[in-house]
Short mmCIF file of C-alpha atoms in Angstrom, two decimals:
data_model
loop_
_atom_site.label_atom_id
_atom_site.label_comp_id
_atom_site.label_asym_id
_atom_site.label_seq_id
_atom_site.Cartn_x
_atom_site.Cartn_y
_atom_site.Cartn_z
CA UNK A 1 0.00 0.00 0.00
CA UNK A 2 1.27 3.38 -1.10
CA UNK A 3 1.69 6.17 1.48
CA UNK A 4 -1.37 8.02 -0.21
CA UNK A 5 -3.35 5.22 0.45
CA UNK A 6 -2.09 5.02 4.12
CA UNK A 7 -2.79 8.32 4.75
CA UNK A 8 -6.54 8.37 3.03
CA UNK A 9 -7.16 4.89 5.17
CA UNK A 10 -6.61 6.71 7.96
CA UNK A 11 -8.42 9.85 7.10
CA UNK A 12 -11.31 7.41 6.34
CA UNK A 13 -11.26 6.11 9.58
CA UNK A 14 -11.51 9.37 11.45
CA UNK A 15 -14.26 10.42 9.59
CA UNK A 16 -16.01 6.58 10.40
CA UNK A 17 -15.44 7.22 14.45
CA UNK A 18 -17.27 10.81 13.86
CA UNK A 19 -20.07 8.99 12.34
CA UNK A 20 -20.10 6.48 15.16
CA UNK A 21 -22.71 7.36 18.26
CA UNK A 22 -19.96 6.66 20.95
CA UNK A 23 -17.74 9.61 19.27
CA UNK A 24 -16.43 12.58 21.61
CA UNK A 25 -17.03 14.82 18.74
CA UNK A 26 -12.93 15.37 18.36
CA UNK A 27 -10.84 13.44 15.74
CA UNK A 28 -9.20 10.52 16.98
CA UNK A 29 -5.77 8.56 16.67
CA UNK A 30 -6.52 5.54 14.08
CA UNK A 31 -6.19 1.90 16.59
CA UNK A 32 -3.85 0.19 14.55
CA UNK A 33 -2.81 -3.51 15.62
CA UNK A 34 0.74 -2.02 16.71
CA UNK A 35 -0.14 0.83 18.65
CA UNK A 36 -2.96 -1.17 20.34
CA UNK A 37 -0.37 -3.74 20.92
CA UNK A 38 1.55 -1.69 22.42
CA UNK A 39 -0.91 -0.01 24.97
CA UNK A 40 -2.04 -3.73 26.28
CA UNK A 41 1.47 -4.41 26.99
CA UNK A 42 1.49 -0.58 28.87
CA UNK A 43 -1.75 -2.07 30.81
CA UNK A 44 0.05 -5.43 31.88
CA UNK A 45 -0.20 -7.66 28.94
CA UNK A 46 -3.06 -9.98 28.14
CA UNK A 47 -6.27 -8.20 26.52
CA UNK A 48 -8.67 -10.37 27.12
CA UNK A 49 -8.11 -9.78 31.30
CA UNK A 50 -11.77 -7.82 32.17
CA UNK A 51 -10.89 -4.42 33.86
CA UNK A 52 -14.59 -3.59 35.18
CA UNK A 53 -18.12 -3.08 33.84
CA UNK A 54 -18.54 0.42 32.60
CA UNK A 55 -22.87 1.63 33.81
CA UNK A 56 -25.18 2.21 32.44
CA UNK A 57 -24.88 -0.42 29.59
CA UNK A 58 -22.38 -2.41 31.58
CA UNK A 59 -20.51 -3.16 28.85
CA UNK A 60 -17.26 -5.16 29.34
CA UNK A 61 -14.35 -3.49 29.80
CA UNK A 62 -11.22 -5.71 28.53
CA UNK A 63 -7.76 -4.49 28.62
CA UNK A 64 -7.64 -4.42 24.97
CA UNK A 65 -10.94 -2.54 24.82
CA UNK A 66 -9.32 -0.21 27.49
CA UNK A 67 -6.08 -0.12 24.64
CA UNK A 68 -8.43 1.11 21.87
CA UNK A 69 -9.77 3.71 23.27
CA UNK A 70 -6.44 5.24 24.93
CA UNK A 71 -5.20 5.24 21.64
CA UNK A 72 -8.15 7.00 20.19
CA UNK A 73 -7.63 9.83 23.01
CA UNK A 74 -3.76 10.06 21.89
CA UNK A 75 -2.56 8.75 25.23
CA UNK A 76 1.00 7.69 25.24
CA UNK A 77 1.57 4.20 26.73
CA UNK A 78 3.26 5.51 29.88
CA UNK A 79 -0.18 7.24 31.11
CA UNK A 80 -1.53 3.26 31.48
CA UNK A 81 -1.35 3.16 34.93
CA UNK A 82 -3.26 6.39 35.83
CA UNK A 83 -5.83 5.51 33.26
CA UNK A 84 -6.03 2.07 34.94
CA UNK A 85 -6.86 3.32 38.52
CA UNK A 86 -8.86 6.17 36.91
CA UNK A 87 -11.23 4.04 35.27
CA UNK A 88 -11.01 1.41 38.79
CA UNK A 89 -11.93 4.21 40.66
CA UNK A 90 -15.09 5.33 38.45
CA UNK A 91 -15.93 1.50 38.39
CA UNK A 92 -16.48 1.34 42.51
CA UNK A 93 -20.28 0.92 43.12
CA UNK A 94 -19.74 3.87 45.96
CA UNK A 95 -18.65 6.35 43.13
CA UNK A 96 -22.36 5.46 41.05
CA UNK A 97 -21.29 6.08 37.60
CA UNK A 98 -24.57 4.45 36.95
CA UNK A 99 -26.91 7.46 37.87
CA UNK A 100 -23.76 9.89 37.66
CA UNK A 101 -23.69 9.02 33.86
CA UNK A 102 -27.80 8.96 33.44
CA UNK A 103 -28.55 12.16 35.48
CA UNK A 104 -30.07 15.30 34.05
CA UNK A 105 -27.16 17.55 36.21
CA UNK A 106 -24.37 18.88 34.39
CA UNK A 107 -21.63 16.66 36.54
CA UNK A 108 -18.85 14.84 35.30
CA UNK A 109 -16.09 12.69 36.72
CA UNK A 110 -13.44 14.82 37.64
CA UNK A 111 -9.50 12.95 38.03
CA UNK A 112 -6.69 14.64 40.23
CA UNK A 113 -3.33 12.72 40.43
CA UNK A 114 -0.81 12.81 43.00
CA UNK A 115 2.61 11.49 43.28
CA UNK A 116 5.63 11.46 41.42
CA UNK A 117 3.99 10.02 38.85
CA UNK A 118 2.80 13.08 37.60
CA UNK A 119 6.21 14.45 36.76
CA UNK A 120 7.14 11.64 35.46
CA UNK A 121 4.59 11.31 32.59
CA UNK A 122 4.56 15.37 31.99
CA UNK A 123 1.28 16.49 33.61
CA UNK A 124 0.35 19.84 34.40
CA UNK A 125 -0.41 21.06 38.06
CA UNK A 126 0.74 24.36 37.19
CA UNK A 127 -0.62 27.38 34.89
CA UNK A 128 -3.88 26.78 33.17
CA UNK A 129 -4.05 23.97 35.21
CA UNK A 130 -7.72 22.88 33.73
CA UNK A 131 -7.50 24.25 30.20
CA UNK A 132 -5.45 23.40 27.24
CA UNK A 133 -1.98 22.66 25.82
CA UNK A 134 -1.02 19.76 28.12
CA UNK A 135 -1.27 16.08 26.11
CA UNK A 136 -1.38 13.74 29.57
CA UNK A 137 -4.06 15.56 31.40
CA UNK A 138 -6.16 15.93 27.79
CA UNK A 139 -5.68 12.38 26.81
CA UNK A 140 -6.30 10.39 29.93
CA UNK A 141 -9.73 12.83 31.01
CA UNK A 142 -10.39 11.94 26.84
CA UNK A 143 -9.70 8.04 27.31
CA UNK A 144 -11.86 8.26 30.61
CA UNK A 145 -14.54 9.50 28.83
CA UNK A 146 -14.32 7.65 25.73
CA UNK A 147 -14.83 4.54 28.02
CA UNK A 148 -17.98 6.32 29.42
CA UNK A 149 -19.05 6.77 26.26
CA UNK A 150 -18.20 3.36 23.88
CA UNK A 151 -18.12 0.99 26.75
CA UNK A 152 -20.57 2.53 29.39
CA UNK A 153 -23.26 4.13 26.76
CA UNK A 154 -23.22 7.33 28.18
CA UNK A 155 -24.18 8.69 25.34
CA UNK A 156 -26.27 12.38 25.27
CA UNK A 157 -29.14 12.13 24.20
CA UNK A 158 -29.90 8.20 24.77
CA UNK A 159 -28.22 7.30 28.49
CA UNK A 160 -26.96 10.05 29.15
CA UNK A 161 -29.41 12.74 29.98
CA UNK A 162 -27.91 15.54 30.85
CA UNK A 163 -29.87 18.85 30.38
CA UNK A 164 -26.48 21.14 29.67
CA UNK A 165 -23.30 19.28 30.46
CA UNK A 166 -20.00 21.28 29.94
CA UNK A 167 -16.44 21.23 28.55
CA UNK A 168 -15.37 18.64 31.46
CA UNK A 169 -17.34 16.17 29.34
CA UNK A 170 -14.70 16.22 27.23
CA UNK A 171 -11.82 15.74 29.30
CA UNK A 172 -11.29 16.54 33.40
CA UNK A 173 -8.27 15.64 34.76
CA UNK A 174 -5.76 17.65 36.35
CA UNK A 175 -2.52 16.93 38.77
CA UNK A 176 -1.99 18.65 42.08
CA UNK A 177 0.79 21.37 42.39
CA UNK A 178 2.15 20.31 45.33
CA UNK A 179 5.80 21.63 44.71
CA UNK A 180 3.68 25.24 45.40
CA UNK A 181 1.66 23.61 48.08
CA UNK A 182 2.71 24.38 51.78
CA UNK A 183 0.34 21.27 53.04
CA UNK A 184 1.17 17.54 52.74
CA UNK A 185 -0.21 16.38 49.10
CA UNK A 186 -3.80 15.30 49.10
CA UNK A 187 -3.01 11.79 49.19
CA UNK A 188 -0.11 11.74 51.97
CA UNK A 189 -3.00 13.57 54.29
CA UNK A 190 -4.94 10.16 53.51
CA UNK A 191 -2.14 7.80 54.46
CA UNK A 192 -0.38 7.44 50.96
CA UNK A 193 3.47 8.12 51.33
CA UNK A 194 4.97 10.68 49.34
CA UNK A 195 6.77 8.50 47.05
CA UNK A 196 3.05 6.92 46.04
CA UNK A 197 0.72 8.13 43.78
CA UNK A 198 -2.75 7.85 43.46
CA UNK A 199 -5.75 9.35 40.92
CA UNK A 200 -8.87 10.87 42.75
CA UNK A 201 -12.15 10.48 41.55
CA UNK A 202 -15.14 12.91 42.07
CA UNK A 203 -18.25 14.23 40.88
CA UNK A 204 -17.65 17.93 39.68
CA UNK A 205 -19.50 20.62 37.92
CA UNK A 206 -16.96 22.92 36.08
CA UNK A 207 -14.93 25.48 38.04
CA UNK A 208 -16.54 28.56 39.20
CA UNK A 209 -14.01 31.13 39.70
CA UNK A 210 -12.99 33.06 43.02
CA UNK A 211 -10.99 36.04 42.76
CA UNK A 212 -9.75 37.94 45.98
CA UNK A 213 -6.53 40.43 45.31
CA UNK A 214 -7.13 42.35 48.40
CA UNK A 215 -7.21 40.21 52.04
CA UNK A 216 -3.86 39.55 53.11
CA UNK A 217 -5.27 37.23 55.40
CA UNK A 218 -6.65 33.70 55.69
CA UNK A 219 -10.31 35.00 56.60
CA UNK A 220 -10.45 37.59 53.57
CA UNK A 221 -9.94 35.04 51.22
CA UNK A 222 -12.20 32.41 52.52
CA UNK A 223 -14.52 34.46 52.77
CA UNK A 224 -14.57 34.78 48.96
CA UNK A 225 -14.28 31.06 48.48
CA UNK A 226 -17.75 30.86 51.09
CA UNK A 227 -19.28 32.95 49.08
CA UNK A 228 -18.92 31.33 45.93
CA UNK A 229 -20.12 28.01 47.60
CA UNK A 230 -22.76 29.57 49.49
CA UNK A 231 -25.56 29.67 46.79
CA UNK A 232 -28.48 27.85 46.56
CA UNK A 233 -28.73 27.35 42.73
CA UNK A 234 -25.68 23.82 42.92
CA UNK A 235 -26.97 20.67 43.49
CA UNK A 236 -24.91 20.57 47.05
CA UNK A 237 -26.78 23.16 48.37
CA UNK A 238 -30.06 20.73 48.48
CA UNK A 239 -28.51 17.31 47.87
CA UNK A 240 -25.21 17.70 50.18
CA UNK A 241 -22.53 15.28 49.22
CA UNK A 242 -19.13 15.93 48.66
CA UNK A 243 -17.33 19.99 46.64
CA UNK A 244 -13.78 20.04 45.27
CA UNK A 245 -12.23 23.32 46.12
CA UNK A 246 -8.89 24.28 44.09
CA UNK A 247 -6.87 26.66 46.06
CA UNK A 248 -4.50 29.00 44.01
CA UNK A 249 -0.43 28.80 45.19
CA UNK A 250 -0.48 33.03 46.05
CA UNK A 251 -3.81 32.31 47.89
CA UNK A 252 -2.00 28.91 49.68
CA UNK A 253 0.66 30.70 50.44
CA UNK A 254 -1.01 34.01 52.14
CA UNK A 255 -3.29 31.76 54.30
CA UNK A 256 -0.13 29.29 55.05
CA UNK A 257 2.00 32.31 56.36
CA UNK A 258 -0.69 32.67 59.39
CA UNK A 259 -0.31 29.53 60.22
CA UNK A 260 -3.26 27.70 58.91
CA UNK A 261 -3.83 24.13 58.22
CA UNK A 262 -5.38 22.64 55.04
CA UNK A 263 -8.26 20.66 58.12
CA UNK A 264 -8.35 24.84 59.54
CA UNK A 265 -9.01 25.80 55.96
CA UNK A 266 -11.76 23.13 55.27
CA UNK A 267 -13.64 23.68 58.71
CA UNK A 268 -13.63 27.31 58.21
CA UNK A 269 -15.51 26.80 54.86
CA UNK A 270 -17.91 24.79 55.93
CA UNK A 271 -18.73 26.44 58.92
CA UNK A 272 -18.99 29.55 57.02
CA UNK A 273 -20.60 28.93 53.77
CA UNK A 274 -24.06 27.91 55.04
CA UNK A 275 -27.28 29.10 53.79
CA UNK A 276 -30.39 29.62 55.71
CA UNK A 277 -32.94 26.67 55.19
CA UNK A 278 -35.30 29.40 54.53
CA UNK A 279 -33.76 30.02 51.23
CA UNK A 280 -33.30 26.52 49.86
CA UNK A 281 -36.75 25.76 50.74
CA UNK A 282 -37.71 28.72 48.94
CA UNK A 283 -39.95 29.59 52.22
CA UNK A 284 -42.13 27.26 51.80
CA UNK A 285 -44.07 28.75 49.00
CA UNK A 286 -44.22 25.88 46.62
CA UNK A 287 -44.69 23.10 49.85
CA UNK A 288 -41.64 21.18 51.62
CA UNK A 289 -40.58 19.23 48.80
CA UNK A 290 -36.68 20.37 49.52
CA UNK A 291 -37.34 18.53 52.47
CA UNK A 292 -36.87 15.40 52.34
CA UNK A 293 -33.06 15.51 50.13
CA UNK A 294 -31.36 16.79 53.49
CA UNK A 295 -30.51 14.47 56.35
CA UNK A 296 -32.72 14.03 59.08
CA UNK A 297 -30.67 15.65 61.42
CA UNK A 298 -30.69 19.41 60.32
CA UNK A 299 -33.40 21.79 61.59
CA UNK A 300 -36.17 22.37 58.87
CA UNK A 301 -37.42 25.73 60.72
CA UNK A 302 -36.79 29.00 57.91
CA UNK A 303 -33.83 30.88 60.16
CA UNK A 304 -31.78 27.36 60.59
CA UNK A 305 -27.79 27.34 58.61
CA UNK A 306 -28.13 24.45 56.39
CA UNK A 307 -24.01 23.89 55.49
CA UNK A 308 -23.37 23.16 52.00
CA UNK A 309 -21.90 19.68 52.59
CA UNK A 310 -22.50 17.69 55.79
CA UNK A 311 -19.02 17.61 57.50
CA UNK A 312 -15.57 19.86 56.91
CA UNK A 313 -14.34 15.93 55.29
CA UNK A 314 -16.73 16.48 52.40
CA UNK A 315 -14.68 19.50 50.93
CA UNK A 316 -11.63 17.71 48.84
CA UNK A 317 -9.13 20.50 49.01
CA UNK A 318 -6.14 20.95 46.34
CA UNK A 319 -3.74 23.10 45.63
CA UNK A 320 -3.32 24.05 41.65
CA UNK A 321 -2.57 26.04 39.23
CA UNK A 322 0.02 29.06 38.70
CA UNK A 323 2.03 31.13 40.70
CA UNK A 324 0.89 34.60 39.56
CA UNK A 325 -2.67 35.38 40.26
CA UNK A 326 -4.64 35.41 42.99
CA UNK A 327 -7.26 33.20 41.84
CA UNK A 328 -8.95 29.83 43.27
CA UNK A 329 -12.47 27.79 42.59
CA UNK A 330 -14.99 26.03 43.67
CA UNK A 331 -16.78 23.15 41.80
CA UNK A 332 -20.29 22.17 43.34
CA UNK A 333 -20.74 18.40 43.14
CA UNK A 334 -24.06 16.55 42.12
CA UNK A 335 -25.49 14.32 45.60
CA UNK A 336 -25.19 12.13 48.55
CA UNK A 337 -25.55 9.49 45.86
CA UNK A 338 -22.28 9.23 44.61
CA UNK A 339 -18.89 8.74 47.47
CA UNK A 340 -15.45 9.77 46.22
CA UNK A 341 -12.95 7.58 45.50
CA UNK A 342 -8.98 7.56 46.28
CA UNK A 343 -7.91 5.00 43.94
CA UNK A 344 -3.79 3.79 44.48
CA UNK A 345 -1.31 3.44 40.95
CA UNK A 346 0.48 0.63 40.55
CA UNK A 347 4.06 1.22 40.84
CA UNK A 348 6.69 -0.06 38.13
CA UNK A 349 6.63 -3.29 39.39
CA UNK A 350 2.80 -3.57 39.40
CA UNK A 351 2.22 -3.02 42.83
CA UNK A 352 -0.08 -1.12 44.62
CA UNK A 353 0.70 0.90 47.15
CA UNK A 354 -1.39 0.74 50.77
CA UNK A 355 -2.54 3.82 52.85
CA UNK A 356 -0.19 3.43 55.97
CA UNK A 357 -2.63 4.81 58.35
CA UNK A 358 -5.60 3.06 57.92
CA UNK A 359 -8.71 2.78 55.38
CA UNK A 360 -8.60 5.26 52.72
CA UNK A 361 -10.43 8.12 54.64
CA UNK A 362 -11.10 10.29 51.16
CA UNK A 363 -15.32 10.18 51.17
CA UNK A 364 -15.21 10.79 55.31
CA UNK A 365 -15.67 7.52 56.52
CA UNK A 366 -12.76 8.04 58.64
CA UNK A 367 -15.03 10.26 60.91
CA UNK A 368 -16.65 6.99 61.94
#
């Protein structure tokens, strides 16, 4: 075959994934035999091993099915093992991909890695932290959701019902800065060593921006960050669960320098980013039927704080993005239905490595 025909082949085949339902609506990198080969090998070998069952079709997710479409995204084969956990930690029945992929709210799974395995493959932590130019954290959030979409049938329209969706649809996944970080790494405050890494899974809305270039002090600027969780038009302001908050390195630092904690930071937002049930039960006028989505526990009478999530645990706190600006963000979550998953990577060696304080405490449970 002629180079010509090699390269129309191909061409041909881009254009037959666009016409295919389960396309992301990007072009994609043609499977061939050897670069599939080559990706099972990156996954541990064997194809025909079964990685999970992606909801709502449960379809079966092989390793060489898992090869295809990390290829399609453009993944390079060293990204296998954070794709791996990534798409173990969507498959846990706790996370609920099942009604997370069927739901009419704009939520999608959102990945942050930790570790030195994000240096080592090339991700971003740093500048435009969630937006463009960066192939790892494009290609693995892309082969996440290509799995949603191929093997799990999200697709919109049919399965997946979402009323508006957004741009994390296409690809979420980001990689803590925690070089600019003046708190232990997400996962080493769960029990992970330093020298691990692991890929966090959660249920996120797209950030919502906070902006504060004036406090020069903790309070000023969580005060902003309240505020732009303290709303009552996000899901967690009715349905609780669990909010990812993304705290900006100049922000970090200016709160670190009084001496605060990442758990001070966490119980000072919660504590101060309630709303008054009055408003998310828009007083009553159309009957109690905000009710029944809170837990039993919180006062139903109009003047009562009703906090955005149920404990200070619930609020997954990072530290991203670049070192100039005084910027941060919040990104609601969708329910109590879905739990968070901290999900370890498989060294070199193919070994996993264990929390060394206990049960993975990343949805709260350690609060028990």
């Amino acid at each position: 075959m002629t180079l010509a025909q090699n390269e129309r082949s191909a061409a041909e085949l881009v254009e037959h994934y666009f016409d295919q339902p389960w396309s992301d609506g990007l072009p994609v990198v043609p499977p061939t035999p050897e670069l599939v080969e080559q990706m099972v090998e990156a996954l541990g070998g064997t194809g025909s091993v079964v990685e999970g069952r992606v909801p709502p079709r449960w379809g079966t997710l092989t390793r060489q099915v898992l090869a295809v479409n990390m290829v399609l995204a453009g993944c390079k084969p060293e990204y296998a093992p954070v794709v791996k956990a990534a798409v173990h930690a969507i498959c846990e029945p706790r996370f609920n991909l099942n009604g997370l992929q069927a739901t009419t709210h704009v939520t999608s799974p959102l990945l942050v890695v930790n570790g030195p395995i994000r240096t080592e493959i090339g991700m971003n932590s740093g500048g435009n932290v969630f937006g463009s130019g960066n192939r790892a954290n494009a290609t693995i959030g892309r082969a996440i959701r290509l799995v949603m979409l191929a093997v799990g049938g999200g697709i919109p329209g049919d399965l997946d019902k979402s009323t508006l969706g957004h741009p994390g649809k296409y690809t979420f996944c980001i990689a803590e800065n925690e070089e600019a970080s003046p708190w232990a790494p997400y996962h080493v405050e769960h029990g992970y060593a330093p020298e691990d890494s692991t890929v966090f899974a959660i249920a996120a809305e797209a950030p919502h921006s906070v902006t504060n270039h004036v406090s020069d002090d903790p309070e000023g600027i969580l005060d902003s960050i309240a505020s732009g969780m303290r709303t009552i038009a996000h899901n967690n302001s009715v349905l609780g669960g669990s909010c990812t908050i993304v705290i900006g390195p100049e922000h970090a630092e200016t709160i670190n320098k009084h001496g605060w904690t990442r758990h001070d930071v966490r119980s000072y937002l919660w504590m101060n980013s309630a709303n008054r049930f009055g408003e998310i039960a828009h007083g009553h006028r159309y009957g109690k039927v905000y009710n029944r989505n809170l837990p039993k526990w919180y006062r139903r009478d109009l003047e009562s704080p009703i906090p955005i999530v149920e404990t200070p645990d619930d609020l997954h706190l990072f530290v991203a993005g670049g070192l100039a600006g005084r910027f941060s963000a919040v990104l609601p979550g969708w329910s109590r239905a879905t739990v968070p998953v901290l999900q370890p990577i498989a060294s070199t060696r193919g070994e996993l490595p264990q929390a060394a304080d206990g049960p993975d405490c990343s949805d709260g449970t350690c609060r028990l």
